[in-house]
Structure formats: C-alpha cells, structure tokens
XYZ file of C-alpha atoms in Angstrom:
466
model
C -16.441 3.191 19.613
C -20.378 2.470 20.400
C -20.035 -0.528 22.681
C -17.546 2.219 25.035
C -20.669 4.711 24.103
C -17.795 7.012 22.331
C -18.859 8.071 18.994
C -16.752 9.675 15.972
C -17.663 13.022 16.914
C -17.000 12.782 20.335
C -13.892 10.857 19.651
C -12.492 13.871 17.402
C -13.622 16.263 20.585
C -11.845 14.346 22.363
C -8.639 14.232 21.187
C -8.497 17.805 19.160
C -6.171 19.834 19.584
C -8.327 22.170 21.450
C -9.522 20.045 24.238
C -6.228 18.279 24.121
C -6.614 18.894 28.063
C -8.957 16.022 28.710
C -8.388 14.030 26.297
C -7.767 10.762 27.348
C -5.005 8.292 26.305
C -6.309 5.101 23.736
C -6.222 2.029 25.547
C -5.138 -1.153 24.692
C -2.569 0.176 22.170
C 0.068 -2.845 21.668
C 3.481 -2.366 21.120
C 4.536 -4.243 17.964
C 3.332 -6.594 15.017
C 5.025 -9.750 14.731
C 5.472 -11.741 11.787
C 3.113 -14.352 12.639
C 0.493 -12.417 12.465
C -0.897 -14.496 9.231
C -3.893 -16.225 10.732
C -4.442 -18.426 8.161
C -0.603 -19.874 8.200
C -1.415 -22.814 9.982
C -4.271 -24.473 7.563
C -2.249 -27.256 6.222
C -0.330 -27.597 2.436
C -0.566 -24.802 0.190
C -1.946 -25.900 -3.527
C 0.841 -25.946 -5.801
C -1.603 -25.994 -8.511
C -5.183 -23.743 -8.255
C -3.617 -20.564 -9.443
C -5.923 -18.353 -10.036
C -4.824 -16.806 -14.170
C -6.003 -13.720 -15.819
C -5.125 -13.494 -18.992
C -3.691 -10.058 -20.798
C -5.473 -9.179 -23.431
C -3.077 -7.848 -25.799
C 0.011 -10.667 -24.937
C -2.019 -13.364 -23.848
C -0.081 -13.867 -21.028
C -1.677 -16.107 -18.223
C -0.537 -13.681 -15.007
C -0.733 -15.146 -11.204
C -3.802 -12.821 -9.840
C -1.291 -12.671 -6.698
C 1.607 -10.694 -7.735
C 4.369 -10.272 -5.740
C 5.412 -6.812 -5.047
C 9.022 -6.506 -3.458
C 8.512 -3.548 -1.700
C 8.901 -4.898 1.233
C 11.686 -7.839 1.394
C 12.831 -8.929 4.422
C 16.007 -7.715 6.187
C 19.135 -9.369 8.038
C 17.918 -8.229 10.610
C 14.668 -10.041 10.632
C 12.020 -6.490 9.962
C 11.411 -5.380 6.687
C 13.995 -3.867 4.330
C 12.270 -0.600 3.432
C 12.648 0.397 7.203
C 15.964 -1.742 8.387
C 19.505 -0.525 7.888
C 20.786 -4.499 8.431
C 20.811 -4.965 4.171
C 18.494 -7.473 2.140
C 18.504 -10.857 3.056
C 19.188 -12.613 -0.141
C 18.484 -16.198 0.985
C 15.491 -15.422 2.365
C 14.723 -13.441 -0.327
C 15.335 -16.390 -2.795
C 13.406 -18.934 -0.686
C 10.210 -16.201 -1.093
C 10.962 -16.260 -4.773
C 11.376 -20.132 -5.105
C 7.880 -20.851 -3.183
C 6.094 -18.124 -4.966
C 7.040 -19.232 -8.306
C 6.534 -23.398 -7.224
C 3.311 -22.469 -6.168
C 2.135 -20.505 -9.596
C 3.430 -16.740 -8.758
C 4.659 -15.321 -12.011
C 4.382 -11.629 -11.841
C 7.217 -9.705 -10.160
C 6.716 -6.002 -8.833
C 9.987 -3.894 -8.446
C 11.022 -0.333 -8.617
C 14.514 1.398 -8.210
C 12.771 3.269 -5.233
C 12.229 0.054 -3.681
C 14.220 -1.006 -0.678
C 16.428 2.091 -0.412
C 17.401 1.870 -4.237
C 17.944 -2.766 -3.640
C 15.254 -4.309 -4.500
C 16.137 -4.563 -8.128
C 18.986 -6.176 -7.496
C 17.993 -8.701 -5.261
C 14.783 -9.318 -7.455
C 17.087 -9.792 -10.017
C 19.339 -11.995 -8.196
C 16.515 -14.287 -7.195
C 14.835 -14.371 -10.116
C 18.024 -14.538 -13.003
C 18.068 -18.323 -11.307
C 14.966 -19.721 -12.695
C 14.005 -19.720 -17.076
C 13.107 -15.979 -18.127
C 9.892 -17.296 -19.931
C 8.818 -18.628 -16.150
C 8.102 -15.278 -14.731
C 6.842 -11.704 -15.479
C 8.990 -8.517 -14.168
C 7.908 -5.522 -13.487
C 9.551 -2.560 -12.571
C 8.645 1.169 -13.016
C 10.420 4.770 -13.883
C 10.317 5.979 -10.360
C 12.533 9.173 -11.545
C 10.689 11.548 -9.007
C 13.401 14.415 -7.377
C 13.517 16.989 -10.271
C 17.421 15.946 -10.641
C 16.390 13.161 -12.245
C 13.786 14.584 -14.898
C 15.606 14.840 -17.551
C 15.927 13.173 -20.800
C 19.384 11.425 -20.298
C 19.077 11.188 -16.626
C 15.820 9.060 -17.084
C 16.821 7.132 -19.663
C 20.145 5.600 -17.639
C 17.484 5.025 -14.907
C 15.553 2.695 -17.415
C 18.643 0.827 -18.135
C 19.831 0.599 -15.376
C 16.882 -1.164 -13.992
C 17.653 -3.937 -16.943
C 21.053 -4.011 -15.735
C 19.854 -4.406 -12.021
C 17.013 -7.183 -13.322
C 19.206 -9.180 -15.711
C 17.490 -9.068 -17.841
C 17.430 -7.441 -21.900
C 13.149 -6.750 -21.983
C 10.606 -5.633 -19.186
C 7.755 -7.186 -19.371
C 5.641 -4.351 -17.797
C 6.924 -0.846 -17.154
C 5.109 1.458 -15.347
C 5.504 5.381 -15.353
C 5.709 5.506 -11.505
C 3.715 7.859 -9.393
C 1.646 9.311 -11.846
C -0.165 12.473 -10.078
C 2.286 13.399 -7.609
C 3.229 16.785 -8.728
C -0.375 16.902 -10.929
C 0.414 18.046 -14.452
C 3.404 19.941 -14.045
C 5.164 16.988 -12.657
C 3.903 15.162 -15.261
C 4.774 17.436 -18.200
C 8.522 17.787 -16.693
C 9.059 13.959 -16.271
C 7.904 12.032 -19.121
C 5.918 14.511 -21.921
C 8.004 17.616 -22.013
C 11.425 16.324 -21.865
C 10.912 13.223 -24.675
C 10.805 10.401 -22.082
C 7.804 9.222 -22.960
C 8.424 9.105 -26.850
C 11.372 6.996 -26.404
C 9.573 4.170 -23.764
C 6.981 3.739 -26.362
C 9.696 3.382 -29.225
C 11.041 0.887 -26.521
C 7.923 -0.795 -26.598
C 8.244 -0.734 -30.478
C 11.441 -2.531 -30.749
C 9.879 -5.281 -28.204
C 12.484 -4.230 -25.215
C 9.259 -2.891 -23.293
C 6.490 -5.736 -23.905
C 4.327 -3.399 -21.679
C 3.518 -0.106 -20.845
C 1.637 1.096 -18.320
C 1.662 3.990 -14.945
C 0.788 3.525 -11.082
C -1.574 6.242 -10.612
C -1.479 8.434 -7.166
C -4.071 10.773 -6.279
C -4.414 13.867 -8.755
C -8.076 12.737 -11.019
C -6.826 15.463 -13.530
C -3.687 13.202 -14.731
C -5.454 10.167 -14.962
C -8.450 11.326 -16.700
C -5.855 12.626 -19.044
C -3.438 10.225 -19.783
C -6.684 7.924 -20.491
C -7.659 10.632 -22.395
C -5.007 9.792 -25.026
C -5.296 6.323 -24.609
C -5.969 5.871 -28.392
C -2.382 7.783 -28.770
C -0.869 5.757 -25.986
C -2.227 2.576 -26.428
C -1.779 1.450 -21.994
C -1.195 -1.638 -21.740
C -2.303 -1.892 -17.975
C -2.576 0.702 -15.323
C -1.759 0.794 -11.737
C -4.279 1.450 -9.210
C -5.060 1.524 -5.345
C -8.197 -0.734 -4.755
C -9.590 -2.332 -1.444
C -12.889 -2.451 -0.224
C -12.855 0.801 1.441
C -11.708 2.749 -1.242
C -14.365 1.673 -3.709
C -16.622 3.955 -2.527
C -14.907 5.943 0.157
C -12.365 7.094 -1.344
C -13.255 10.347 -1.191
C -14.215 10.472 2.201
C -11.369 9.451 3.904
C -9.338 12.159 1.614
C -11.305 14.978 -0.390
C -7.810 14.610 -3.029
C -8.483 10.884 -3.305
C -10.964 8.681 -6.200
C -12.927 6.113 -5.606
C -11.481 2.964 -6.938
C -14.843 2.021 -8.282
C -14.328 5.193 -11.033
C -10.924 4.496 -11.412
C -11.317 1.064 -12.565
C -14.731 1.882 -14.676
C -12.826 4.214 -16.489
C -10.143 1.285 -16.987
C -12.802 -1.098 -18.279
C -14.470 1.272 -20.580
C -10.986 0.884 -22.398
C -10.307 -2.964 -22.193
C -7.504 -1.734 -20.290
C -6.162 -4.205 -17.758
C -5.830 -3.125 -13.905
C -3.114 -4.085 -11.315
C -4.199 -3.610 -7.847
C -1.811 -2.257 -4.959
C -2.831 -1.013 -1.432
C -5.797 -4.568 -0.900
C -4.707 -4.085 2.442
C -4.674 -0.095 2.647
C -1.354 -0.283 4.123
C -2.039 -2.927 5.631
C -4.652 -1.475 7.789
C -7.235 -4.120 6.258
C -5.607 -7.543 7.688
C -4.857 -5.348 11.232
C -9.038 -4.474 12.256
C -10.377 -3.697 15.261
C -11.146 -6.256 17.412
C -15.519 -6.130 16.940
C -15.021 -5.673 13.056
C -12.375 -9.206 12.977
C -14.918 -10.742 14.934
C -18.136 -9.449 12.340
C -15.519 -11.170 9.711
C -14.744 -14.250 11.627
C -18.399 -14.848 11.993
C -19.171 -15.561 8.553
C -16.447 -17.483 7.354
C -14.567 -18.718 10.731
C -11.872 -20.267 9.195
C -10.691 -17.314 6.746
C -7.850 -15.023 7.674
C -9.063 -11.103 8.262
C -7.110 -10.356 4.735
C -8.383 -12.948 2.504
C -11.207 -10.799 2.469
C -9.505 -8.012 0.964
C -7.858 -10.114 -1.468
C -10.675 -11.977 -2.671
C -12.764 -8.052 -2.998
C -9.318 -6.553 -5.163
C -9.276 -9.933 -7.226
C -13.324 -10.124 -8.231
C -13.157 -7.484 -11.066
C -13.004 -9.521 -14.038
C -10.813 -6.945 -15.067
C -8.409 -7.066 -12.969
C -4.820 -8.605 -14.125
C -2.692 -9.019 -10.843
C -2.928 -8.250 -7.081
C 0.120 -6.917 -5.613
C 0.945 -7.848 -2.394
C 4.234 -7.187 -0.054
C 4.830 -10.045 1.540
C 8.344 -9.928 3.657
C 7.189 -13.536 5.792
C 6.433 -16.846 4.493
C 3.141 -16.865 6.403
C 2.173 -14.102 4.704
C 2.303 -15.390 1.257
C 0.985 -18.616 2.447
C -1.941 -16.974 3.442
C -2.120 -15.296 0.247
C -1.410 -17.955 -1.937
C -4.409 -20.144 -0.422
C -7.121 -16.942 -1.195
C -6.020 -17.300 -5.284
C -5.422 -21.507 -5.555
C -8.123 -20.498 -6.179
C -10.234 -17.732 -6.138
C -13.435 -17.742 -4.497
C -14.689 -14.753 -6.326
C -17.216 -12.551 -3.983
C -20.727 -12.759 -4.502
C -23.204 -9.557 -4.395
C -24.102 -10.405 -0.766
C -20.147 -10.654 0.259
C -19.957 -7.283 -1.358
C -22.322 -5.796 0.456
C -21.108 -7.095 3.802
C -17.728 -5.482 3.188
C -19.435 -2.549 2.521
C -21.031 -2.487 5.558
C -18.233 -2.778 7.348
C -15.916 -0.384 5.605
C -18.638 1.916 6.944
C -18.165 0.776 10.245
C -13.998 1.321 9.529
C -14.755 5.055 8.461
C -16.375 5.762 12.125
C -12.763 5.522 13.596
C -10.642 8.254 13.122
C -7.351 7.184 11.727
C -4.985 9.049 9.216
C -4.652 7.254 6.470
C -0.840 6.548 5.932
C 0.144 3.365 3.659
C 3.647 3.086 5.250
C 4.572 3.692 1.567
C 7.484 6.400 3.557
C 7.107 8.180 0.360
C 7.578 11.606 2.739
C 10.777 10.092 4.167
C 13.471 11.085 4.835
C 12.502 14.127 6.581
C 14.876 16.683 7.086
C 14.512 17.036 10.891
C 14.581 13.112 11.235
C 11.134 12.540 12.043
C 10.261 8.791 11.646
C 6.760 10.277 9.724
C 5.157 6.775 9.072
C 5.716 5.208 12.655
C 4.176 8.073 14.578
C 1.513 8.265 12.377
C 0.519 4.097 12.867
C 1.337 3.673 16.542
C -1.323 6.502 16.906
C -3.483 3.950 14.018
C -3.191 0.975 15.795
C -4.429 2.654 18.944
C -7.036 4.096 18.019
C -7.744 0.962 15.793
C -7.851 -1.038 19.189
C -11.136 1.046 19.532
C -10.798 1.294 23.511
C -11.166 5.121 24.535
C -12.298 5.795 27.871
C -14.755 8.851 28.292
C -13.002 10.446 30.962
C -10.137 10.841 33.554
C -12.762 8.602 36.151
C -12.589 5.932 33.463
C -11.175 3.047 35.586
C -9.113 2.183 32.218
C -7.647 5.534 31.888
C -4.269 5.035 34.044
C -3.732 2.332 31.748
C -4.598 3.504 29.277
C -2.626 6.422 29.317
C 0.432 4.663 29.935
C -0.004 2.322 27.300
C -0.377 5.070 24.449
C 3.365 6.969 25.940
C 5.287 3.754 26.513
C 4.239 2.233 22.957
C 4.794 5.182 21.354
C 8.625 5.545 23.089
C 8.969 2.521 21.986
C 7.773 2.550 18.382
C 9.237 6.349 18.150
C 12.927 7.253 19.234
C 13.048 10.370 21.093
C 14.941 12.162 18.750
C 12.344 11.361 15.443
C 9.111 12.015 17.953
C 6.525 14.525 16.760
C 7.637 17.354 18.834
C 11.227 18.004 16.394
C 8.490 18.909 13.539
C 8.623 22.433 12.305
C 5.832 22.789 9.626
C 8.502 22.679 6.724
C 6.166 19.971 4.740
C 8.351 19.018 2.733
C 7.289 15.712 3.195
C 3.381 16.932 2.463
C 3.746 17.006 -1.763
C 5.630 13.344 -2.078
C 2.516 12.258 0.042
C 0.755 9.517 -1.988
C -2.694 10.114 0.163
C -2.631 13.772 0.189
C -2.363 13.583 3.996
C -1.557 17.319 5.931
C 1.381 15.847 7.771
C 2.429 18.597 9.292
C -0.973 19.208 10.950
C -1.414 15.534 11.961
C 2.179 15.793 13.658
C 1.120 18.729 15.391
C -2.378 17.202 16.610
C -0.667 14.339 17.938
C 1.955 15.839 19.285
C -0.728 17.965 21.702
C -2.232 15.537 21.942
C 0.783 13.342 23.632
C 1.985 16.334 25.513
C -1.355 16.744 27.335
C -1.255 13.009 28.306
C 2.445 13.769 29.860
C 1.144 16.469 31.671
C -1.631 14.847 32.944
C -0.603 13.029 35.907
C -2.542 11.164 38.283
C-alpha cells in the first residue's frame, strides 16, 4: 500500500462505513485459486528417506514433523470436501495417503466434524490398507453442540471414531476446540459430565495412547487446564502457531493469544506441541506481491509457504506440524520443506518478524476458513465473503480516488469477482445480525459487523456508476 501512497489508516477510512460513498474498489482481485498454486511442485524428485522426525518424550514415538491434516480432503468434483457437495474422492485420498507414507509422513489428524462428517471414514479406509504400526492416527472428541455434551453422547462419539477409523486404539486423542465457549463449555463438555474422567481411564487401559486438547481462543481455559497438568498429565497440546501469530495474534484480534506465550507455557512443562494453522488459513501462502518478492529475494527457489512451515517446525518442542493438503503438489512442496527441515536461523526469524509487521499493514479479516461459523440459518456463505474480501485487499492495489485511472477496472474486478465467488442468495446483504455464527468463530471475529461493513462497501460500489 505504501507504494500506492495509501497507508493502513487511509485505507480503513476509505473502506469504512462512514465514508463508503467515496470508497474505491480494490484493484486486481483475482477470481479463484487454481489447485496448482504451489511454486515448488516443479523442483524435482521428492526425497523418500530424508523426513525430519521428532520424538514423543513419553512414548518414544518417532513422529514425522509433517503431519497430514485430513480436513481438506479432495472431493469428486476436484475441490476440497469441506466445500463440495460431490463427496470425498476416496481413490485420490488413498493415493495421497500412500504417497505421504512412502515419503515418511506417519501422523494423520482427523475429526468427526471434518469434511461434513466423513473425514474419519475416508481416513480409516485409506490407512487400514497399511500395517497398523506404520502410522499414528489422531482424532478428536468434537462434541461442540450442547446436544452432544452428555456423557452418553460423547462416549458414543468416541466409540464411533474407532469404528470409522477401523482401529481398536487411538494414538492421539484431543478434546476438540478447547476455549470456544469459555469455561462454561469446558465444564459442560468434559468436566461436569465425567467425560474427561472416562478418557483418562481409557488412556490408562491403553485404548488412548496420548491424550491432549486443541486450543482455540480463551486464555483462561488454556491456563486452567495447564494449571492441572500434574493431575491430567497432558501428553500433547495442539495450538495455532505461525510467524504472524507468534507475537501479533492480539494485534489482529484482542481475544487471541500470542503463539509465543502458548509455546513457552507448554515448553515449561515439557508438553509437546502439535501445530495447526501454520499458513494462517492459507494467507501465508497467498501473500501480497511485494511480500512475495521480499521472501523470494532471500531464498529464490523456495515456495512462499515453505517459510511458514520452516518457522512452525523450527522450535524443538514441536512434535508435528499439520497441513491440510488437498492436492499432490501441496503435499510434495511440504515434503521438500521437511525432508529434511532446514531450521530457521536467528537472522531468518528476524526477517520473518519484519515480514509479519509488513503484513499487519493490510486490513484483512482474520478468517481461517475453518467453517465453524457454518451453516448460517439464512444461507449466507460467510467464509466465501470474508475470503474474497481478503484476497482483494491482499493484491495491494488501492486507487486513491475516483479519478485514479485504475478505478473503473478495480470496481468491476471486485464486483464481478464477488458475484462469481458468492451466489447472490448467499451474499452479505442477507445478514440480519442474529450472531449465531459469532460464538463458534475460533478467531473471535465479529462476523455480523464485518458482513455489514463489506455489504455497505459493495452497495456503494454498485451505486457509484461512472
């Protein structure tokens, strides 16, 4: 933005509701992401025997530093099964799992909530074709809805996970989404109903080999569970960690917690960390052009995404870094990064900190496309709206006024791209502000406010016919 003469404050003024009548569009907004985005997919053979492994201090498990997140499995229509209605492409999943195992990946993370409820089944089909001792499977007790908070419903979900995964023990089981809903949800889902006591007994019996939790957003809950580590003996904890959230999570959202604090608290207790969102919902692989150029200047042959994965994998207390890999080229790129890992130097870390500060100048919305806000009772495609807006902002081209020579092109690109990305009946103008989505957002985004702001911006662009 600096190159265009518009700083963050000026852009927010342009895009804010109060001055939307004179706001300008965001030039150069692309209209989709092809599955061949990975720049490193053409860099030659992928090593089969160079994977970096970390040792679980309790069990001695040798865990691949790259973990396969089974949240974005390929669908029959070529998209991610999170968005598709075409069903999971099991043959493609089998090929990806086979390739991952052949190249040293042995940690596979799923959940009853992923891929519209079918991820565990697809994961079980793919992994059951291989010896049970050749992989570690992680899944979650995803009892988000109060209707599943009862002891009976939660235990039934746990047993169904084993059935779907075709296993008689789970290597890594997580309490899913700890922090969402605060202490009240923690007590309702796991403590007051005796479910955590049940899981501890299952671990003692060997049907759960490692018990942990994934943390989303309420630091009181995180600190409380760690304060009882002597009692619960957490075997691992899953946290969001990337080079923006390391020091700046609270700057993007005051309710978030800097990853540096989370990691340090785990390290004090010698609890291994499992990393989610190393790419910050994909945003660290789709950077503004001037930031891409900055990273390419330092390591020309490396993909942009590899910087984020190297950052996430460099701390010694990290057991594995999860990546949801829909396409083979994404898997191959990440395999190269960790086969073997080249840890970041102190100078590299300083460079990424400077890069993070540059990124914070862009007023994007911290949506990670997790879809926990969905479905909207009014049919709004919340993630698609927020991601379209972010993509356009990240192009970095913001005309200063209607007199700017790019304004007409920018306005059309934003509006056409919006209509192509989000069907008319699912656009932001249908939001009534019920806020059913808000409590489910791990990033604590004020979703109705953002939808109303974007809708006002779009309506003014439509009316500003020149």
